[in-house]
Short mmCIF file of C-alpha atoms in Angstrom, two decimals:
data_model
loop_
_atom_site.label_atom_id
_atom_site.label_comp_id
_atom_site.label_asym_id
_atom_site.label_seq_id
_atom_site.Cartn_x
_atom_site.Cartn_y
_atom_site.Cartn_z
CA MET A 685 98.18 71.50 110.93
CA LEU A 686 100.72 74.20 109.57
CA LYS A 687 104.09 73.30 111.15
CA PRO A 688 104.50 70.51 108.74
CA ILE A 689 103.70 72.83 106.00
CA LEU A 690 106.41 75.26 107.09
CA ALA A 691 108.82 72.55 107.88
CA ALA A 692 108.39 70.88 104.38
CA VAL A 693 108.82 74.48 102.69
CA VAL A 694 112.14 75.21 104.74
CA ILE A 695 113.59 71.85 103.74
CA SER A 696 112.58 72.40 100.23
CA VAL A 697 114.29 75.87 99.48
CA ALA A 698 117.09 75.53 102.05
CA SER A 699 119.39 74.14 99.16
CA LEU A 700 118.01 76.49 96.32
CA SER A 701 121.23 78.70 95.00
CA ALA A 702 120.47 82.55 94.46
CA GLN A 703 119.57 83.72 91.29
CA ALA A 704 118.62 87.08 89.65
CA ALA A 705 115.20 88.06 89.74
CA ASP A 706 113.06 89.17 86.60
CA PHE A 707 109.67 90.82 87.38
CA VAL A 708 107.00 90.43 85.16
CA GLU A 709 103.73 91.92 85.18
CA GLY A 710 100.81 89.53 86.06
CA LYS A 711 103.39 87.09 88.11
CA HIS A 712 105.32 89.19 90.28
CA TYR A 713 103.00 91.69 90.43
CA THR A 714 99.47 93.36 89.00
CA GLN A 715 98.71 96.46 88.22
CA ILE A 716 95.30 97.65 89.65
CA ALA A 717 94.91 101.18 88.77
CA ASN A 718 95.19 103.17 85.69
CA LYS A 719 96.93 106.29 87.65
CA GLY A 720 99.18 105.95 90.49
CA SER A 721 100.56 108.30 93.10
CA ASP A 722 102.14 111.62 92.34
CA THR A 723 105.11 110.49 94.76
CA PRO A 724 106.95 106.59 95.29
CA LYS A 725 106.01 104.84 97.90
CA ILE A 726 104.87 101.88 99.34
CA SER A 727 101.78 100.58 101.28
CA GLU A 728 101.58 98.24 103.75
CA PHE A 729 97.65 97.12 104.44
CA PHE A 730 97.85 94.49 107.64
CA SER A 731 95.69 93.98 110.42
CA PHE A 732 96.63 94.01 113.96
CA TYR A 733 94.76 90.65 114.42
CA CYS A 734 96.62 88.66 111.85
CA PRO A 735 99.50 86.46 113.24
CA HIS A 736 101.47 87.01 109.50
CA CYS A 737 101.54 90.48 109.87
CA TYR A 738 102.99 90.55 113.47
CA GLN A 739 105.67 88.00 111.83
CA MET A 740 106.02 90.64 108.85
CA SER A 741 106.39 93.55 111.54
CA GLN A 742 109.15 91.73 113.65
CA LYS A 743 111.01 89.68 111.20
CA TYR A 744 111.21 91.80 107.97
CA LEU A 745 109.87 95.13 107.90
CA PRO A 746 113.18 96.59 109.86
CA PHE A 747 114.95 95.21 106.55
CA ILE A 748 112.81 96.23 104.05
CA LYS A 749 112.02 100.16 105.34
CA SER A 750 115.82 100.37 105.47
CA ASN A 751 116.46 99.06 102.21
CA LEU A 752 114.01 101.22 100.29
CA LYS A 753 115.69 103.83 97.89
CA PRO A 754 115.58 107.41 99.51
CA GLU A 755 112.52 108.85 97.64
CA VAL A 756 110.66 105.89 98.60
CA THR A 757 108.55 106.32 101.61
CA PHE A 758 107.12 103.65 103.76
CA GLU A 759 103.14 103.57 104.95
CA SER A 760 101.10 101.20 107.06
CA LYS A 761 97.45 100.84 106.97
CA HIS A 762 95.16 98.80 108.65
CA VAL A 763 92.23 96.96 106.81
CA ASP A 764 88.68 96.94 107.81
CA PHE A 765 87.53 92.79 107.37
CA MET A 766 85.74 93.18 110.54
CA ASN A 767 83.27 95.34 109.62
CA SER A 768 82.49 96.20 113.51
CA ALA A 769 82.28 98.75 116.12
CA LEU A 770 85.25 96.76 117.53
CA GLY A 771 87.16 96.65 114.13
CA THR A 772 86.58 100.26 113.67
CA GLU A 773 88.44 100.73 117.09
CA VAL A 774 91.41 99.14 116.33
CA MET A 775 91.74 100.85 112.78
CA LYS A 776 91.74 103.80 114.55
CA SER A 777 94.29 103.30 117.02
CA LEU A 778 96.88 102.72 114.28
CA ALA A 779 95.46 106.35 112.94
CA VAL A 780 95.79 107.99 116.17
CA MET A 781 99.46 106.63 116.71
CA GLU A 782 100.41 107.66 113.27
CA GLN A 783 99.18 111.12 114.03
CA LEU A 784 101.03 111.22 117.25
CA GLY A 785 104.00 109.48 116.14
CA LEU A 786 103.84 106.76 118.53
CA GLU A 787 103.61 104.26 116.06
CA LYS A 788 107.33 102.36 116.76
CA GLN A 789 106.58 102.67 120.57
CA LEU A 790 102.86 101.27 120.35
CA ALA A 791 102.40 99.15 117.60
CA ASN A 792 104.17 95.82 118.78
CA PRO A 793 102.27 96.26 122.33
CA MET A 794 99.33 96.56 120.23
CA PHE A 795 100.04 93.26 118.25
CA ALA A 796 100.56 91.58 121.69
CA ALA A 797 97.51 92.93 123.32
CA VAL A 798 95.00 92.06 120.13
CA GLN A 799 96.70 88.46 119.91
CA GLY A 800 97.68 87.41 123.34
CA ASP A 801 99.95 85.84 125.28
CA ALA A 802 100.55 82.97 122.87
CA ASP A 803 103.70 82.08 120.66
CA HIS A 804 103.51 84.28 117.78
CA SER A 805 106.21 82.31 115.81
CA GLN A 806 103.15 80.32 114.85
CA PRO A 807 101.20 81.44 112.76
CA ASP A 808 97.62 79.40 113.90
CA HIS A 809 98.48 79.92 117.80
CA GLN A 810 95.40 80.52 119.63
CA HIS A 811 94.99 83.59 121.87
CA GLN A 812 92.70 85.57 124.19
CA SER A 813 92.74 89.33 122.97
CA THR A 814 92.37 92.01 125.84
CA ILE A 815 91.39 94.56 123.56
CA ASN A 816 87.31 94.48 123.90
CA SER A 817 86.89 98.15 123.84
CA ARG A 818 88.44 101.41 123.33
CA ASP A 819 89.08 101.49 127.14
CA ASP A 820 91.31 98.54 126.50
CA ILE A 821 93.19 100.68 123.57
CA LYS A 822 93.48 103.63 125.77
CA ALA A 823 95.07 101.52 128.38
CA ILE A 824 97.96 100.81 125.69
CA PHE A 825 98.16 104.17 125.07
CA ALA A 826 98.59 105.28 128.52
CA GLN A 827 101.86 103.40 128.31
CA ALA A 828 103.50 106.30 126.16
CA GLY A 829 102.07 108.66 128.30
CA VAL A 830 98.68 109.54 126.41
CA ASP A 831 95.71 110.36 128.64
CA ALA A 832 92.20 109.12 128.12
CA ALA A 833 90.88 112.88 126.95
CA LYS A 834 93.51 112.88 124.59
CA TYR A 835 93.18 109.63 123.18
CA ASP A 836 89.21 110.67 122.67
CA GLU A 837 89.91 114.05 121.67
CA VAL A 838 92.38 112.55 118.50
CA ALA A 839 90.17 109.76 117.96
CA ASP A 840 87.16 111.46 117.35
CA GLY A 841 88.81 114.16 115.54
CA ASN A 842 88.59 114.80 111.58
CA GLU A 843 91.85 113.86 110.55
CA VAL A 844 91.46 110.37 111.87
CA ASN A 845 88.12 109.77 110.81
CA SER A 846 89.43 110.82 107.15
CA THR A 847 92.15 108.28 107.50
CA ILE A 848 90.35 105.62 108.33
CA LYS A 849 87.74 106.57 105.48
CA LEU A 850 90.63 106.32 103.18
CA TRP A 851 91.98 103.25 104.23
CA ARG A 852 88.47 101.44 103.60
CA GLN A 853 88.14 103.10 100.34
CA GLN A 854 91.59 102.10 99.35
CA GLN A 855 90.88 98.42 100.33
CA ASN A 856 88.28 98.42 98.11
CA ASP A 857 89.45 100.06 95.47
CA PHE A 858 92.83 97.38 95.27
CA ARG A 859 90.79 94.66 95.83
CA ILE A 860 92.64 93.55 98.98
CA ASP A 861 91.19 90.41 100.38
CA SER A 862 94.12 89.31 102.73
CA VAL A 863 97.16 90.94 104.52
CA PRO A 864 99.84 91.46 104.54
CA ALA A 865 99.33 92.98 101.29
CA PHE A 866 101.93 94.95 99.92
CA ILE A 867 100.58 98.19 97.33
CA VAL A 868 103.39 100.28 95.38
CA ASN A 869 102.61 104.22 94.15
CA ASP A 870 98.78 103.17 94.78
CA LYS A 871 98.83 101.15 91.21
CA TYR A 872 100.82 97.92 91.89
CA LEU A 873 100.02 95.13 94.15
CA ILE A 874 102.99 92.90 95.14
CA ASN A 875 102.31 88.72 94.66
CA LEU A 876 103.96 87.82 97.99
CA SER A 877 103.74 84.42 97.04
CA GLU A 878 106.31 85.05 94.33
CA MET A 879 108.90 86.73 95.83
CA ARG A 880 112.00 84.29 96.41
CA SER A 881 113.73 86.40 99.13
CA VAL A 882 112.89 89.65 101.31
CA LYS A 883 115.50 91.16 99.28
CA ASP A 884 113.32 90.65 96.33
CA LEU A 885 110.52 92.24 97.71
CA VAL A 886 113.15 94.99 98.03
CA ASP A 887 114.23 94.79 94.76
CA ILE A 888 110.25 95.02 93.33
CA THR A 889 109.26 97.76 95.27
CA ASN A 890 112.16 100.19 94.22
CA TYR A 891 111.81 98.79 90.79
CA LEU A 892 107.94 99.16 90.47
CA ALA A 893 108.40 102.83 92.69
CA THR A 894 111.09 104.40 90.54
CA GLU A 895 111.87 102.47 87.65
CA LYS A 896 108.56 101.16 85.69
CA ASP A 897 108.69 103.44 83.09
CA GLU A 898 112.43 102.76 82.25
CA PRO A 899 113.39 100.03 80.59
CA GLN A 900 113.63 97.06 82.77
CA LYS A 901 116.83 96.00 84.75
CA SER A 902 117.42 92.41 86.49
CA SER A 903 116.73 92.55 90.28
CA GLY A 904 119.03 90.50 92.36
CA GLY A 905 119.51 89.27 95.54
CA SER A 906 120.37 86.62 98.10
CA LEU A 907 118.10 83.96 98.40
CA GLY A 908 116.35 84.26 102.09
CA TRP A 909 114.99 80.90 102.73
CA LEU A 910 113.03 82.08 106.00
CA PHE A 911 111.39 84.80 103.91
CA LEU A 912 110.41 82.65 101.01
CA ALA A 913 109.23 80.12 103.55
CA PHE A 914 106.88 82.87 105.65
CA ALA A 915 105.86 84.00 102.15
CA THR A 916 104.90 80.22 100.84
CA LEU A 917 102.94 79.87 103.94
CA THR A 918 100.75 82.76 104.32
CA ALA A 919 99.93 82.49 100.56
CA ILE A 920 98.37 78.85 101.69
CA SER A 921 97.30 79.89 105.00
CA ARG A 922 96.35 83.54 104.85
CA ARG A 923 92.89 83.97 106.03
CA ARG A 924 90.95 87.37 107.07
CA ALA A 925 91.85 88.97 109.83
#
């Protein structure tokens, strides 16, 4: 179902030449708040249940993070589309990772456990999650030497609870209804379907985060046909995770 769409998109963009991207409000990004953050940043809202988010994490985030301006920070935030006890536990797992400094070590194992052992390169793959309770999440953290008691202490602590409360509030305030979603300076939502390359995503982030109040400059970059296929397919098929 989705494979033919992806193939068609790849074929249709493979021959396009690179061109400068002029970022236009209402097309490439949308202002979602009147007042932004005090410091420049980009926030990725995602879900461990989302195959597109897993692809983004594997294929594109390393490039994005390494090409942001030094003053622009990157934050990961988990959405709450499930609105269930298990969904809360999965959200908390990310907050615990961040508090313990284990996100780089455990994010991929958490993706794999939630999404099963199927082919993650296919957004419509069928999977059997092995995460059905907090105990299953603790087993993931045990790989990094975090025992069950320590996990409970952090997961039930005020800092983690405050973090997921903030994520839920921002999800509502920023009107996030699909993932992955990128918010710059708590003020601008990037329209992924209009990004012609991963370089464009970096360029628009740097522009919105640090240059929005200055005279607009053209942002260029080579056409990343694989990223364009990913972004287009995501716009067509993203579903609530």
